[in-house]
mmCIF file of C-alpha atoms and ligand atoms in Angstrom:
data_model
loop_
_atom_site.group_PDB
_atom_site.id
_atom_site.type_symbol
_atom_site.label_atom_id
_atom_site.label_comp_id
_atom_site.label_asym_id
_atom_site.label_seq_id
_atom_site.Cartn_x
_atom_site.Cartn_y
_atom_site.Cartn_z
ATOM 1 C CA UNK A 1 93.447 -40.928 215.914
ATOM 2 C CA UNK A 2 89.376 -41.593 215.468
ATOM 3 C CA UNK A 3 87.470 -39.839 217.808
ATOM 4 C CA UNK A 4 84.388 -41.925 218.427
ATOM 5 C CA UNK A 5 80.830 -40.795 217.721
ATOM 6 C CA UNK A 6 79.231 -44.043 216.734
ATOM 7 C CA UNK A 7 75.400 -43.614 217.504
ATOM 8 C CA UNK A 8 75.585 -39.963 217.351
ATOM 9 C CA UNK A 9 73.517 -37.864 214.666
ATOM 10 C CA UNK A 10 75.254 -34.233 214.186
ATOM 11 C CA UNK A 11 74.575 -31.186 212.341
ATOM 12 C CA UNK A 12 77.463 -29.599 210.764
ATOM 13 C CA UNK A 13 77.082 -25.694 208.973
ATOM 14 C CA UNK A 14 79.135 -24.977 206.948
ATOM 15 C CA UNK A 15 80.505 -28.387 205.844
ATOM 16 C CA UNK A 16 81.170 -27.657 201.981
ATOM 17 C CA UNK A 17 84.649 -26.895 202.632
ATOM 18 C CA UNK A 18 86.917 -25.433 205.331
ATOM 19 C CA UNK A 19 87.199 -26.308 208.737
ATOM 20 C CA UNK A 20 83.212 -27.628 208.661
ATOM 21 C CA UNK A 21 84.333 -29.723 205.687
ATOM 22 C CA UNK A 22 87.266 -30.863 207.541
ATOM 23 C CA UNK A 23 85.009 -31.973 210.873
ATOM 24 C CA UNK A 24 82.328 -33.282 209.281
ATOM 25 C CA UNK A 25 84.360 -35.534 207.863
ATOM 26 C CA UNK A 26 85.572 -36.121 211.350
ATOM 27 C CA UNK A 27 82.546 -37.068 213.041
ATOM 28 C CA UNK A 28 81.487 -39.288 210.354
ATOM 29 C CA UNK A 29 85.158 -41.026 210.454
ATOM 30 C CA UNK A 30 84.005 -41.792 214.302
ATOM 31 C CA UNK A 31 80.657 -43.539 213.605
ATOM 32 C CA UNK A 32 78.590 -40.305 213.242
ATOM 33 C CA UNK A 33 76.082 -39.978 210.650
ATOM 34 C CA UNK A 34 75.935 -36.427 209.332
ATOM 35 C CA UNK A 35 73.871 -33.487 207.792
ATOM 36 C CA UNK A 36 75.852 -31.077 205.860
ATOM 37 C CA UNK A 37 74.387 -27.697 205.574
ATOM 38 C CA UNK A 38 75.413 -24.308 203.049
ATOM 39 C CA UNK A 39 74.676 -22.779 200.012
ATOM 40 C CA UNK A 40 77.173 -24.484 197.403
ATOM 41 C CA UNK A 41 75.209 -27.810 196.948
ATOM 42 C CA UNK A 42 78.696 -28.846 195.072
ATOM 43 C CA UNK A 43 80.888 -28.669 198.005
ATOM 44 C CA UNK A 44 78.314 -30.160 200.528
ATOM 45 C CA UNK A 45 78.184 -32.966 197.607
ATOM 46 C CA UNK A 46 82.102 -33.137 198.002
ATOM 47 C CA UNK A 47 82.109 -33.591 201.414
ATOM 48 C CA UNK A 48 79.187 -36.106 201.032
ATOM 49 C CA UNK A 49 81.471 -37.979 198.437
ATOM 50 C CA UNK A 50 84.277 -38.080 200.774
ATOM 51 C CA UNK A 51 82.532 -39.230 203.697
ATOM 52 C CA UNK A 52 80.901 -41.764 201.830
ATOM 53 C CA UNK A 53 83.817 -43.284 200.321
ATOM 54 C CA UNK A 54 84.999 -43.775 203.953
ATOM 55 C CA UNK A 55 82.067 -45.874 204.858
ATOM 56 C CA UNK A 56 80.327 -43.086 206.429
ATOM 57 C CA UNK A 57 76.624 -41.791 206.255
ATOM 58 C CA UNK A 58 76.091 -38.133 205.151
ATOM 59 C CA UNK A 59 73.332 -35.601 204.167
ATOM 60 C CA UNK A 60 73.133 -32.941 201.999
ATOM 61 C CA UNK A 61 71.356 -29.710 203.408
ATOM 62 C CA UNK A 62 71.743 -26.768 200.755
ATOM 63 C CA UNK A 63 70.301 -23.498 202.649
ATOM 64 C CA UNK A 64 71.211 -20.280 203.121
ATOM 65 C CA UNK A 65 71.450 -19.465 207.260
ATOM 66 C CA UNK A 66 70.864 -15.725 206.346
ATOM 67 C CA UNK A 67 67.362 -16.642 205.135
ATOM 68 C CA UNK A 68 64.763 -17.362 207.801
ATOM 69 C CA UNK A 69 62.936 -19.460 205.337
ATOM 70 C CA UNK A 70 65.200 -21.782 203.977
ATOM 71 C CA UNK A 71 66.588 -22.076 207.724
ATOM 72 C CA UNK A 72 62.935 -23.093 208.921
ATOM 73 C CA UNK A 73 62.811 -25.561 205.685
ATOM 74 C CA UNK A 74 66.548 -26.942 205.943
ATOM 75 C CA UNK A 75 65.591 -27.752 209.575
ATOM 76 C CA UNK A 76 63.094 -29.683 208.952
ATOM 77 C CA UNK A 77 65.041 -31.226 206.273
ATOM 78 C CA UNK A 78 67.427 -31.968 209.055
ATOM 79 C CA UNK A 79 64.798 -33.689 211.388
ATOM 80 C CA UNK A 80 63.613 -36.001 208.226
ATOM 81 C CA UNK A 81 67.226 -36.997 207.344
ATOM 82 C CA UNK A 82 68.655 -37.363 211.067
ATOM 83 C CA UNK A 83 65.448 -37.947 213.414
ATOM 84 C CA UNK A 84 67.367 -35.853 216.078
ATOM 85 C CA UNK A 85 70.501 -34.090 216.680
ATOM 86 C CA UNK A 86 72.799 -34.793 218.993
ATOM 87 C CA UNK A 87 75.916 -32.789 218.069
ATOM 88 C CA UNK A 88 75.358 -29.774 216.292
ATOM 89 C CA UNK A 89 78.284 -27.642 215.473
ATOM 90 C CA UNK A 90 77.733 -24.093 214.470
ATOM 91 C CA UNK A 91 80.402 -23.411 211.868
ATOM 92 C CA UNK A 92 79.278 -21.508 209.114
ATOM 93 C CA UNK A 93 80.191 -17.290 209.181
ATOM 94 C CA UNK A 94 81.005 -14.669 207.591
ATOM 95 C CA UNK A 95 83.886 -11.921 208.277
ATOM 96 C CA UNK A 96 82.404 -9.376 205.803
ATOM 97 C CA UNK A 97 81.687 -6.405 205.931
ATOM 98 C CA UNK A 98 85.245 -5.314 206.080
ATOM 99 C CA UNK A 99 86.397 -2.033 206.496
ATOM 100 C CA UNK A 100 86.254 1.718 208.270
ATOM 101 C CA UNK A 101 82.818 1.035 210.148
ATOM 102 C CA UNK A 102 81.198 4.583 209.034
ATOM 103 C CA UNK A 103 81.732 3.395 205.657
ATOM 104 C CA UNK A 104 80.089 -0.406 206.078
ATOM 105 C CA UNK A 105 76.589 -0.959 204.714
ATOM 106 C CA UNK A 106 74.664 -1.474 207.651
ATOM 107 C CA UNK A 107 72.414 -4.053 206.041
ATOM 108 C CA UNK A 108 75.231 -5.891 205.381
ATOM 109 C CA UNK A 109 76.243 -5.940 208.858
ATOM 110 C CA UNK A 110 73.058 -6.783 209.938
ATOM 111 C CA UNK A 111 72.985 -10.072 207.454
ATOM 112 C CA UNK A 112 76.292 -10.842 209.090
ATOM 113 C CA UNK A 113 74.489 -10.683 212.124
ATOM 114 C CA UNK A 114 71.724 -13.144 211.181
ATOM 115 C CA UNK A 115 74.550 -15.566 209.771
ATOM 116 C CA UNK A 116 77.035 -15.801 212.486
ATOM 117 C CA UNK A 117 74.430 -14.971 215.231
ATOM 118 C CA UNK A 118 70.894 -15.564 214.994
ATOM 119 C CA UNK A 119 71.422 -18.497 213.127
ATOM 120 C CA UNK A 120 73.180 -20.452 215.232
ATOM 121 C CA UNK A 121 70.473 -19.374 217.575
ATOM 122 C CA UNK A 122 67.732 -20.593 215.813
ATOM 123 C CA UNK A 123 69.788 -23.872 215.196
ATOM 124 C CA UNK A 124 69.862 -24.021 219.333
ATOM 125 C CA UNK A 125 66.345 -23.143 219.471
ATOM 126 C CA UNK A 126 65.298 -25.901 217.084
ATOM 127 C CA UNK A 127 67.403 -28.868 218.202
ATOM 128 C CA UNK A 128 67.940 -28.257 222.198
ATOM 129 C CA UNK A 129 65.105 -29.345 223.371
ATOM 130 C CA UNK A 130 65.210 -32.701 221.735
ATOM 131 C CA UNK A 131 68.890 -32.969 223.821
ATOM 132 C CA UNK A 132 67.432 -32.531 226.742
ATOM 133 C CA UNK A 133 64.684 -35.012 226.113
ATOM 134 C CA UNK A 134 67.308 -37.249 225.570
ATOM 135 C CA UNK A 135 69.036 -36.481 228.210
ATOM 136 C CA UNK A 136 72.687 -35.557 225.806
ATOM 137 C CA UNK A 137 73.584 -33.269 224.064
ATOM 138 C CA UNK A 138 76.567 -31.285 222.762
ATOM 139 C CA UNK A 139 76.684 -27.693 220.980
ATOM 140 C CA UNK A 140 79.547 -26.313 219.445
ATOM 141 C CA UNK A 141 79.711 -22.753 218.562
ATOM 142 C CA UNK A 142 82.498 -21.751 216.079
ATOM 143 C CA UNK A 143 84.568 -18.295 217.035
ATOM 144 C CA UNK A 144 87.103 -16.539 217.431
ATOM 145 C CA UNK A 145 90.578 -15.756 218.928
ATOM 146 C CA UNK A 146 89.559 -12.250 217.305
ATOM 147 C CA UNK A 147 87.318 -12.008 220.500
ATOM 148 C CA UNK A 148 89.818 -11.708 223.009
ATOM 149 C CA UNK A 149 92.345 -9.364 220.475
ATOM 150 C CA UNK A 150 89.871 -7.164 219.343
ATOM 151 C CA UNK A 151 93.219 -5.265 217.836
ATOM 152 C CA UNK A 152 94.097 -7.750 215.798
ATOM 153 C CA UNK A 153 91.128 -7.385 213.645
ATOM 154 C CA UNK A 154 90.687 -3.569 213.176
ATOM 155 C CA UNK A 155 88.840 -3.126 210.186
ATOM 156 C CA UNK A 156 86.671 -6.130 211.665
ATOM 157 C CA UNK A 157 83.907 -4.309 213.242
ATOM 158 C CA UNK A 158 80.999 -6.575 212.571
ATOM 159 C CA UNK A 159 83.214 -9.912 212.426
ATOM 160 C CA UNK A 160 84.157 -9.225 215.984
ATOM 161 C CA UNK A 161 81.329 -8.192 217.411
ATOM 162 C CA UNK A 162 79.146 -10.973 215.918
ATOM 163 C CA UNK A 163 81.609 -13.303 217.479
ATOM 164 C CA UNK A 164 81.271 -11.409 220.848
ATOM 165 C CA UNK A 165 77.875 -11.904 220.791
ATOM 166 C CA UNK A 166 78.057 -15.709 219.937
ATOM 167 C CA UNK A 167 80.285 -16.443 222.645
ATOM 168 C CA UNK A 168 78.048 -14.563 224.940
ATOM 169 C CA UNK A 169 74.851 -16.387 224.023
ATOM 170 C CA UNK A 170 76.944 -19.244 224.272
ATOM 171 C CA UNK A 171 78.393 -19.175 227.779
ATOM 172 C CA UNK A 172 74.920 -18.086 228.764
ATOM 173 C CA UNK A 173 73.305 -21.125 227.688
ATOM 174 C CA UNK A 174 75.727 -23.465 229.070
ATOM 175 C CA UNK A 175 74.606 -21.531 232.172
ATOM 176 C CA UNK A 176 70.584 -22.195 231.444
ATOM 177 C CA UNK A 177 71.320 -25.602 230.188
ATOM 178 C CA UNK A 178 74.048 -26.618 233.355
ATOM 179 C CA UNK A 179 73.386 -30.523 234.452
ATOM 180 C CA UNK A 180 71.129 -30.931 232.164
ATOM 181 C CA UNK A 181 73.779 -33.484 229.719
ATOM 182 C CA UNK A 182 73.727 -31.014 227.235
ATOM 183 C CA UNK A 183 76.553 -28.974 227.163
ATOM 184 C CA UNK A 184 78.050 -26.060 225.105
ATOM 185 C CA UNK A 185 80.996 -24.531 224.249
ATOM 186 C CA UNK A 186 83.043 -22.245 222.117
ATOM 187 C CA UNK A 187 85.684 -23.529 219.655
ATOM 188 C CA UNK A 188 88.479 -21.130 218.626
ATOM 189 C CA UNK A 189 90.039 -22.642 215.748
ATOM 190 C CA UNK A 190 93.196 -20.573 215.268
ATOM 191 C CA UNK A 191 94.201 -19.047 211.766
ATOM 192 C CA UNK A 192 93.440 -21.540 209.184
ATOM 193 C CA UNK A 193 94.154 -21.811 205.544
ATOM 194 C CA UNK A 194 91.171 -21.326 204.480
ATOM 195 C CA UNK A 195 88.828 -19.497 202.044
ATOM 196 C CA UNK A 196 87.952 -17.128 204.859
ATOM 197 C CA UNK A 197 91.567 -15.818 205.126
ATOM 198 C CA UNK A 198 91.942 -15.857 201.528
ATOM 199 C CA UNK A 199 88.630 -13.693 201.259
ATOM 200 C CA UNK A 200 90.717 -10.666 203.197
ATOM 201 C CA UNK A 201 94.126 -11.473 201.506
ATOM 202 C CA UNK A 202 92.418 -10.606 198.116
ATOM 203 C CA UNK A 203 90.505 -7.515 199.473
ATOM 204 C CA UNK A 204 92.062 -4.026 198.414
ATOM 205 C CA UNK A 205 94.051 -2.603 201.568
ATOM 206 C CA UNK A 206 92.609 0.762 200.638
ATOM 207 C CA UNK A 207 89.379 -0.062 201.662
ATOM 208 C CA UNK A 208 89.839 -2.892 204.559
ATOM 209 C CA UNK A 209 92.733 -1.239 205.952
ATOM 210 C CA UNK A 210 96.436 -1.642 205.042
ATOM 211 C CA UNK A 211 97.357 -3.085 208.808
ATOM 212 C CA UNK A 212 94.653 -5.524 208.479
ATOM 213 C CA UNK A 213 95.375 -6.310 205.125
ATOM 214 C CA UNK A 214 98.847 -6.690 205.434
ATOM 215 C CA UNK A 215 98.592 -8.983 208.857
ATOM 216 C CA UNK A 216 97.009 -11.564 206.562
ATOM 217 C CA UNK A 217 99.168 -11.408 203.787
ATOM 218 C CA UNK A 218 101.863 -11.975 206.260
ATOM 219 C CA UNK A 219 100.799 -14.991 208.519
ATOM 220 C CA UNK A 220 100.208 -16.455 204.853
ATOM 221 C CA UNK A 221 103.637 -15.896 203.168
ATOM 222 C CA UNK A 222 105.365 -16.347 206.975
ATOM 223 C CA UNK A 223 103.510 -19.906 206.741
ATOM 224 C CA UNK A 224 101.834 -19.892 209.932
ATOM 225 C CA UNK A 225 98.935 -21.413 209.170
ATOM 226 C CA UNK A 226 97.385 -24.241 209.818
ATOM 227 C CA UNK A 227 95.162 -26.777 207.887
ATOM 228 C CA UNK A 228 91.556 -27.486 208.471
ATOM 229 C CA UNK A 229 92.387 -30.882 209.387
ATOM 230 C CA UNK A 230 94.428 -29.770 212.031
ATOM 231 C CA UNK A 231 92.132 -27.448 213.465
ATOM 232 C CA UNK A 232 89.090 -30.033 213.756
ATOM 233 C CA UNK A 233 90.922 -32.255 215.201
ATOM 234 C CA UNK A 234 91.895 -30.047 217.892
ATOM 235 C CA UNK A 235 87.771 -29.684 217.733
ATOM 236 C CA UNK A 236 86.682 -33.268 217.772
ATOM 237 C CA UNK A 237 88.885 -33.819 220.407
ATOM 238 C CA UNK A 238 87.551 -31.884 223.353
ATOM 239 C CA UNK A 239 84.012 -32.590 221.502
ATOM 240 C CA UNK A 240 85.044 -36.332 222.317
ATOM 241 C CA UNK A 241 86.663 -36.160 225.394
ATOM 242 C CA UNK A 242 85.221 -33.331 227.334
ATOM 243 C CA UNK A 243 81.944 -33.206 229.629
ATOM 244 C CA UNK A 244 82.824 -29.485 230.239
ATOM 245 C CA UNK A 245 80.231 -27.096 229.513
ATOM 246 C CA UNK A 246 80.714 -22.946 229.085
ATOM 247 C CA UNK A 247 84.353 -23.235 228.161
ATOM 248 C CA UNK A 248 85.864 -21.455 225.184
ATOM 249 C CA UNK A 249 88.235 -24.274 223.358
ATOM 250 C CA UNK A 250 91.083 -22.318 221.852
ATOM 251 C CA UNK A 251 93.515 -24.037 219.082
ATOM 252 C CA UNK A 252 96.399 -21.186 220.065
ATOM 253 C CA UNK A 253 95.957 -22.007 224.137
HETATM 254 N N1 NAP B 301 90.000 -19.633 208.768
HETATM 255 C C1 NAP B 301 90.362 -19.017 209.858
HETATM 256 O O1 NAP B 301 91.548 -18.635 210.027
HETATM 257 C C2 NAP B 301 89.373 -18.752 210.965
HETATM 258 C C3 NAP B 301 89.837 -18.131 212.116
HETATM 259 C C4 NAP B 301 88.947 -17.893 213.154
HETATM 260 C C5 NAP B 301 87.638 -18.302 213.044
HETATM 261 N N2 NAP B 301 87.198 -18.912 211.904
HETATM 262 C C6 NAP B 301 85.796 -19.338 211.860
HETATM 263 O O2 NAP B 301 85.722 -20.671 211.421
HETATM 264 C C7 NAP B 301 84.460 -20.912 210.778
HETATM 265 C C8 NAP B 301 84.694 -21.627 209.469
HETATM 266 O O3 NAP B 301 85.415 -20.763 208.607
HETATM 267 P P1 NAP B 301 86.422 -21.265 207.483
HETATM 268 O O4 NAP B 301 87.701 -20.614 207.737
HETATM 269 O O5 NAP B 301 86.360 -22.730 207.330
HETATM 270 O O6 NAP B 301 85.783 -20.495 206.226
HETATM 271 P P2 NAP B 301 85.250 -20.927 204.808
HETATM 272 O O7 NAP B 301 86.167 -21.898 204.168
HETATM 273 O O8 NAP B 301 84.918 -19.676 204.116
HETATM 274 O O9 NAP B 301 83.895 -21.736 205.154
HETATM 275 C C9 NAP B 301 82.749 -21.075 205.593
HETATM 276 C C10 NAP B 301 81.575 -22.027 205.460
HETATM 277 O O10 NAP B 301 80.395 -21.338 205.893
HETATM 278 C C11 NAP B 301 79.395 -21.449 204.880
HETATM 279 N N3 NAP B 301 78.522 -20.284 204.855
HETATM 280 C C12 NAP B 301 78.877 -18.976 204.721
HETATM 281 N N4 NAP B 301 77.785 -18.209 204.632
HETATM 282 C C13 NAP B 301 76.722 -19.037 204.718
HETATM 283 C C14 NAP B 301 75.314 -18.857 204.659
HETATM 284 N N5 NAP B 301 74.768 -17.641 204.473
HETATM 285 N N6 NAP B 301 74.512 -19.943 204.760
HETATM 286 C C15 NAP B 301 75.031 -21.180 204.916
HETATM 287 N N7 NAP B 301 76.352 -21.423 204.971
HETATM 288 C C16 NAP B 301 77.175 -20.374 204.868
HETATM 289 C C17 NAP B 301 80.206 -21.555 203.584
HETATM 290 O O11 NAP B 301 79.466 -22.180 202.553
HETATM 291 P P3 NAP B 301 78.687 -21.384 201.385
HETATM 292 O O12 NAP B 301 79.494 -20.179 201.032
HETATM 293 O O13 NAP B 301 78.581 -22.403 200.305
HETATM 294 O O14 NAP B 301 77.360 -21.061 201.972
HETATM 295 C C18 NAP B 301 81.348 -22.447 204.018
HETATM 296 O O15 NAP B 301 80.953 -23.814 203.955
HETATM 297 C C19 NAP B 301 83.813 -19.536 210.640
HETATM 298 O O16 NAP B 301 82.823 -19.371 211.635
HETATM 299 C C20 NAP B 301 84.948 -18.560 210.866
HETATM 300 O O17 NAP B 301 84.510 -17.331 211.392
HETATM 301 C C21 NAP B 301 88.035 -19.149 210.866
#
């Protein structure tokens, strides 16, 4: 079914592939016009292409959310392309560093912290207050079920805790931001075949951790999990439907 989103101008990170790719394409299918942010220009270009060929209106954003510059320039890239933003779904992460936490490079975790954190901060920062103008708005902020079973990711120190913090910063805002139109939430998206899992699959267990290791290489061979499509759909549903704000949307619920 096609959600609809006609009108609406969203920002999606992430969108060269995976579950961004997958509701990008989406929110475009349901009248949206869309800006497509990452690094690989190639697989924003794919999405572009796709959404496109569907009779749908798409930007390409390449920028790197872990760089405060390019975030400052791809925003206002965003503004030129889009005018505002209405939807903006905070997709893009990272689950590195992996691994026993006294042996993670700390600047590492700290650039995972900027990715999965900060920017989508910034992102709120920049484009809220034209919501509110307006009078609508929705934010989406991409998690977790890791959150709630902290045990199911040992070996994910920074993952989880950048999550934490995201969800956190997210509830609190739907707090600050509470009759205003705008609302935000937290999507869970369940475990999804995509690069991310594949990332850990192809890690050595010696250094990750062989439970870790071995829980992904599992839920892969087991077949249990889903596609991207699947998942944003479960996404664009509540994004369409619901007026909640503060909630945490979870696939597995
Ligand atoms: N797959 C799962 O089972 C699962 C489960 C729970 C939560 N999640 C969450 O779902 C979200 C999407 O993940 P996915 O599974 O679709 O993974 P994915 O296929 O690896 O996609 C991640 C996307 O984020 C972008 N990205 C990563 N680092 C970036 C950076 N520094 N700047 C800009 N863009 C960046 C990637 O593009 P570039 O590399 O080109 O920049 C890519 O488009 C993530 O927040 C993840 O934590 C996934």
């Amino acid at each position: 079914m096609t959600h609809s989103f006609k009108g609406r101008a969203a920002l999606v990170t992430g969108a060269g592939r995976g579950i961004g790719r997958a509701t990008a394409v989406g929110l475009a299918a349901g009248g949206a016009k869309v800006a497509l942010l990452a690094r690989s220009e190639d697989e924003l270009a794919g999405t572009a292409d796709l959404i496109k060929e569907q009779g749908g209106t798409a930007y390409v954003v390449p920028a790197d959310l872990g760089d405060d510059g390019r975030l400052a320039e791809a925003i206002a890239r965003v503004r030129d392309e889009l005018g505002a933003v209405d939807i903006l779904v905070n997709n893009a992460g990272v689950v590195w560093p992996l691994g026993e936490t006294p042996a993670v490079d700390v600047g590492e975790w700290a650039a995972a912290m900027r990715i999965n954190v900060l920017a989508p901060v910034t992102l709120a920062v920049a484009f809220v207050p034209g919501m509110l103008d307006r009078g609508w708005g929705r934010v989406v902020n991409v998690s977790t079920g890791a959150v709630a079973r902290p045990g199911s990711m040992i070996g994910g120190n920074a993952y989880v805790t950048t999550k934490t913090a995201l969800e956190a910063h997210t509830l609190n805002l739907a707090l600050e931001l509470d009759g205003t139109g705008v609302t935000v939430n937290v999507y869970r998206p369940g475990l999804v075949d995509t690069a991310m899992p594949g990332y850990i699959r192809a890690q050595d267990p010696g250094r990750i951790g062989a439970a870790l290791h071995e829980r992904f290489i599992r839920s892969h061979t087991e077949g249990r999990l889903i596609t991207p499509e699947q998942s944003a759909r479960t996404l664009l549903d509540r994004l369409a439907r619901d007026n909640g704000t503060g909630q945490i949307w979870d696939f597995d619920a």
